[in-house]
mmCIF file of C-alpha atoms in Angstrom:
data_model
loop_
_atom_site.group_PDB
_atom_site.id
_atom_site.type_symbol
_atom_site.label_atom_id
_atom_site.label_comp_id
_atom_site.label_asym_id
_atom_site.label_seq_id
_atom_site.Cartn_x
_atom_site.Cartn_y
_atom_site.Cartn_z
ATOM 1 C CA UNK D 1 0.000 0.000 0.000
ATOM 2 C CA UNK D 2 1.141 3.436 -0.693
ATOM 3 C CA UNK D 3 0.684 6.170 1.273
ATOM 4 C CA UNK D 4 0.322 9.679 0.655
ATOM 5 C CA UNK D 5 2.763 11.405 3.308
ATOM 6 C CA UNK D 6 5.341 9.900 5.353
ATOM 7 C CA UNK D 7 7.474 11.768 8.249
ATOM 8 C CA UNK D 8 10.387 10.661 9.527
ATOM 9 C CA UNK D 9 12.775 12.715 12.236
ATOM 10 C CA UNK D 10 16.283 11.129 12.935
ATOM 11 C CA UNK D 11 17.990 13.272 15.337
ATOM 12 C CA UNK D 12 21.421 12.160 16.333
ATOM 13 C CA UNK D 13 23.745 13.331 19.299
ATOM 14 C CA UNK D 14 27.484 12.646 18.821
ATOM 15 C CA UNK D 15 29.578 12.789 21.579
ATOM 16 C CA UNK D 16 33.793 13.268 20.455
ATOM 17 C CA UNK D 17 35.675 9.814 21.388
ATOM 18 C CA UNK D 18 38.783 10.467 22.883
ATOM 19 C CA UNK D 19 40.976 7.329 22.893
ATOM 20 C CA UNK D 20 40.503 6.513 26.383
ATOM 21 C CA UNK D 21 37.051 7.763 26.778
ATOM 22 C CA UNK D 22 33.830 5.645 25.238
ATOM 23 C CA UNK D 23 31.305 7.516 23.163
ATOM 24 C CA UNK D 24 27.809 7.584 23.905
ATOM 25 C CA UNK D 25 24.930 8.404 21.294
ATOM 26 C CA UNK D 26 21.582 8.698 21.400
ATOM 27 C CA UNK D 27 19.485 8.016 17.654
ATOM 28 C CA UNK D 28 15.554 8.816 18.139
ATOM 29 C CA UNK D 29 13.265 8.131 14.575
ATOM 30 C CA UNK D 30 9.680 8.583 15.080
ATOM 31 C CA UNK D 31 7.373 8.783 11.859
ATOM 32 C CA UNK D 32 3.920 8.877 11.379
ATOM 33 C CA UNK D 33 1.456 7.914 8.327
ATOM 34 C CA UNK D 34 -1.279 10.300 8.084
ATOM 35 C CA UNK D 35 -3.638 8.899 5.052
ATOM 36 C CA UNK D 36 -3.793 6.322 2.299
ATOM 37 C CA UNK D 37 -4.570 8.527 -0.849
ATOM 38 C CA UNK D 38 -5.825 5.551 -2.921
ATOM 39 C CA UNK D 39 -5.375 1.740 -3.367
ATOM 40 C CA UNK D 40 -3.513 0.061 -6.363
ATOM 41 C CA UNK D 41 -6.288 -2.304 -7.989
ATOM 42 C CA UNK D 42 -4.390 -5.346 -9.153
ATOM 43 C CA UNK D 43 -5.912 -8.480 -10.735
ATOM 44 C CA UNK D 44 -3.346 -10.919 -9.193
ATOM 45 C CA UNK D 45 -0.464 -10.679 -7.462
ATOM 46 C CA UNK D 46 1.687 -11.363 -10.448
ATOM 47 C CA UNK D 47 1.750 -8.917 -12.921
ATOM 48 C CA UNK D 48 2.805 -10.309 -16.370
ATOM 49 C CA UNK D 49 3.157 -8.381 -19.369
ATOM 50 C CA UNK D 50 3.889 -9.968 -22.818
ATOM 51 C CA UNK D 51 5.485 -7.768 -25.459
ATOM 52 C CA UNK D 52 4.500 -9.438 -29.106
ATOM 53 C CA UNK D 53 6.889 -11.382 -30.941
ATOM 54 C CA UNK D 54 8.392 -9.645 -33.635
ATOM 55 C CA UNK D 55 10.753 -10.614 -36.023
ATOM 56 C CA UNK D 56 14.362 -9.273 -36.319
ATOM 57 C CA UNK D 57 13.785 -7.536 -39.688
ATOM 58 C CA UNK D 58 11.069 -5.500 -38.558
ATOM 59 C CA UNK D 59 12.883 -4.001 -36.012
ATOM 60 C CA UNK D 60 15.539 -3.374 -38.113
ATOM 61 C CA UNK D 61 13.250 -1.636 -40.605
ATOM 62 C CA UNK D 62 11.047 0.161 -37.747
ATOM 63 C CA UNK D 63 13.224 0.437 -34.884
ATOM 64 C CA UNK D 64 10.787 -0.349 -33.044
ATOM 65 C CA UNK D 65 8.298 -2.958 -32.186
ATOM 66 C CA UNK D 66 4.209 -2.284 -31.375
ATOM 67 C CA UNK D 67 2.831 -0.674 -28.381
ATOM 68 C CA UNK D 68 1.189 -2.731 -25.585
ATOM 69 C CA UNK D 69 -1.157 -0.807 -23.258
ATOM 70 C CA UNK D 70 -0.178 -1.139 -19.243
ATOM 71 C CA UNK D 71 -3.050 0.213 -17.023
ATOM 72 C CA UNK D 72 -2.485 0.892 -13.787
ATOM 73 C CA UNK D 73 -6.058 1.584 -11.972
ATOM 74 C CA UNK D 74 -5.875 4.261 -8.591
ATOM 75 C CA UNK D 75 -9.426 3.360 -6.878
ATOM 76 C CA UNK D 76 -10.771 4.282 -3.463
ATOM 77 C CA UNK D 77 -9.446 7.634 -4.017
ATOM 78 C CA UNK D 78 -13.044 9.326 -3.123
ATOM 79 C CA UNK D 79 -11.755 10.870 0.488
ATOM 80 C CA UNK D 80 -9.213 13.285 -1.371
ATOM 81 C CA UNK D 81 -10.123 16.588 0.331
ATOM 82 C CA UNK D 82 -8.850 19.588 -2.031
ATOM 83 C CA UNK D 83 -6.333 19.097 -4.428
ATOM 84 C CA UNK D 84 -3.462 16.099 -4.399
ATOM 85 C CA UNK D 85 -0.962 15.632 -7.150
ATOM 86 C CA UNK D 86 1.339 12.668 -7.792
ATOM 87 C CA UNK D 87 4.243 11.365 -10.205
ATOM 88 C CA UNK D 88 5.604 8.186 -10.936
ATOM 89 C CA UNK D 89 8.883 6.756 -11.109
ATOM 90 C CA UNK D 90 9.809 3.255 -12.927
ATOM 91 C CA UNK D 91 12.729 1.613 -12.017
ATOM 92 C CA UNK D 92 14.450 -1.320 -13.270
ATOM 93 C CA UNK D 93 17.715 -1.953 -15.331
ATOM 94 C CA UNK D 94 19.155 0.995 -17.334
ATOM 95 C CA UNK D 95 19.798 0.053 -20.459
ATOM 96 C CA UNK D 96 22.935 2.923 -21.115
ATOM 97 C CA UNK D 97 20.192 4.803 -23.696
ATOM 98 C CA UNK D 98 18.015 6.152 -21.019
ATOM 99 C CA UNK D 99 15.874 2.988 -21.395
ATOM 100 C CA UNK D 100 14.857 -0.247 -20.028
ATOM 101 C CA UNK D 101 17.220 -2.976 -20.121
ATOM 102 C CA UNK D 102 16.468 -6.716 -20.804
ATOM 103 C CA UNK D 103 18.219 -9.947 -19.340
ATOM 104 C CA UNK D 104 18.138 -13.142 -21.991
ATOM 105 C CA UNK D 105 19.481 -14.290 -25.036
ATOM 106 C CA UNK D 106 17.974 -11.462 -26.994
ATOM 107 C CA UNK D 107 20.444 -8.419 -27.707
ATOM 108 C CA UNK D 108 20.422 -4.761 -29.020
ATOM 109 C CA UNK D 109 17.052 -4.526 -27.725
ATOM 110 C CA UNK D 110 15.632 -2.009 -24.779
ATOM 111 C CA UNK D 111 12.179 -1.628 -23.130
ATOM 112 C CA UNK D 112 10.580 2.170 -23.861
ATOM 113 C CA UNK D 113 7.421 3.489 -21.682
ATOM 114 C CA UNK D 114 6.230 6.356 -21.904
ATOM 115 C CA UNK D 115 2.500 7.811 -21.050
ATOM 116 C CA UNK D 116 0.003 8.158 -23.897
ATOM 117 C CA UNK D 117 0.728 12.364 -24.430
ATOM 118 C CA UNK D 118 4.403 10.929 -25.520
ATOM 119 C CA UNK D 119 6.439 11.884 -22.128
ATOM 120 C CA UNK D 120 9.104 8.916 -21.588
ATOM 121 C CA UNK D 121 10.469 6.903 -18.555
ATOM 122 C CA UNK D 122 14.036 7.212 -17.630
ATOM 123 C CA UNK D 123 14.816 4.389 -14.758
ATOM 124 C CA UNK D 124 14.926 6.240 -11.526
ATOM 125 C CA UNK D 125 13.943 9.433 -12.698
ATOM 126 C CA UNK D 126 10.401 10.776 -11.710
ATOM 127 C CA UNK D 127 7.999 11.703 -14.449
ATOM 128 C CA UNK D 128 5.814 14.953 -14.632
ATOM 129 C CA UNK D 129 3.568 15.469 -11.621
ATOM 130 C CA UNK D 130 -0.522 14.957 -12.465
ATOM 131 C CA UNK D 131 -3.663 15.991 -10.436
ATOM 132 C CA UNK D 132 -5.096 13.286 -8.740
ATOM 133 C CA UNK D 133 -9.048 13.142 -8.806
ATOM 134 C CA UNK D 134 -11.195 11.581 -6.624
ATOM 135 C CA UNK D 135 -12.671 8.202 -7.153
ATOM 136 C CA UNK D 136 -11.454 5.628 -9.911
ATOM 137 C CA UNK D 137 -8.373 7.181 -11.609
ATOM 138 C CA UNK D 138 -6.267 5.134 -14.433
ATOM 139 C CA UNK D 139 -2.605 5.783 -15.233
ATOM 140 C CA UNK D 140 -2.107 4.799 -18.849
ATOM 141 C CA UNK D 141 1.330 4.328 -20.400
ATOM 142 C CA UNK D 142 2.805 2.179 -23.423
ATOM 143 C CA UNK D 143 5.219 -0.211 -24.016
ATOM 144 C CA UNK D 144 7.197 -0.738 -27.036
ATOM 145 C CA UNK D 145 10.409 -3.089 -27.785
ATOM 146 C CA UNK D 146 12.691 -0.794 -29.478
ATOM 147 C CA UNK D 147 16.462 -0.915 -30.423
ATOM 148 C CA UNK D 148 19.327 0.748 -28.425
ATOM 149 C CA UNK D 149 21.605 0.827 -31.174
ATOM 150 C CA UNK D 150 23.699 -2.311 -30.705
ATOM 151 C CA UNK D 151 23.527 -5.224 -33.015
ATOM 152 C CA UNK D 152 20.449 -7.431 -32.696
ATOM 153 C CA UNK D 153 20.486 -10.893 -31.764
ATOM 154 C CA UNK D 154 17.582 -12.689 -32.133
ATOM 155 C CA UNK D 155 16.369 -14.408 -28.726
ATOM 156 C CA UNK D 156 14.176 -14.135 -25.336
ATOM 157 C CA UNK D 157 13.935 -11.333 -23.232
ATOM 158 C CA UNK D 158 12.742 -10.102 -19.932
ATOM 159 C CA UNK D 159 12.623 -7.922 -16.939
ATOM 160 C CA UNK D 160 11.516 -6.725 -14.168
ATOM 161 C CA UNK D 161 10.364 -3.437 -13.304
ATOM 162 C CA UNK D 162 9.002 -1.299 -9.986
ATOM 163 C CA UNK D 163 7.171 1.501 -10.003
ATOM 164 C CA UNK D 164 7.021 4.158 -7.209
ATOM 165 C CA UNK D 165 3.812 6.423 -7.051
ATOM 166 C CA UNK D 166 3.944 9.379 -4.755
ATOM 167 C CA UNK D 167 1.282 11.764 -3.661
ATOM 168 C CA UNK D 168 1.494 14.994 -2.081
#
């Protein structure tokens, strides 16, 4: 579960160590969660996504390979009093090209996402912040194979990728 705000305080006291004199220190975290914005509404706790097949010359032609929709659904958000905003960030392996990286057999090959107005993931970098309405809301990006400029080698592919929503 995500949560919209969370506070954390870490006060330390340091105490200079002389070298026949012990040290004493005193670390104090207190934190606090003060709402859930919305829930994440998966169908299962694995979530799959296959990329088509597509053969070697059409990415060579192309560059890249067809979009495949990835929904992610916000619901319960109907307690938002005033206005919240969030972003998202992906992570997962960098592929050197600002991209998604693969693991497998498969080479020159990288993973692109970006949202349906055209604005691109970089791994580990947080996208454009969006208002967050109340009720059902749906984040909608694409996928799409494409090549990083290496030499492709036919082959399988995969990997795995996390995703970090924020509100504030």
């Amino acid at each position: 579960m995500l949560f919209r705000y969370f506070f954390a305080t870490l006060f330390i006291l340091t105490i200079p160590c002389h070298a026949k004199i012990a040290s004493h220190g005193k670390v104090n975290m207190q934190g606090s969660i003060l709402e859930s914005a919305c829930s994440i509404n998966i169908n299962s706790q694995y979530q799959d996504i296959l990329l088509k097949t597509i053969p070697v010359g059409e990415l060579l032609h192309n560059n890249n390979g067809p979009m495949t929709p990835l929904d992610i659904k916000l619901v319960n958000c109907s307690n938002l009093p005033g206005e919240y905003r969030f972003r998202v960030t992906f992570y997962g392996d960098n592929a050197g090209d600002g991209r998604f990286g693969f693991t497998g057999s498969a080479e020159g090959v990288s993973l692109r996402i970006s949202t349906i107005q055209g604005e691109e993931a970089v791994p580990g970098i947080p996208m454009t912040e969006s208002q967050l309405q109340g009720g059902t809301n749906v984040l909608r990006y694409q996928l799409r194979l494409t090549g990083n400029g290496q030499d492709l080698k036919a082959g399988t592919y995969q990997t795995l990728l996390r995703m970090n929503l924020e509100y504030y």
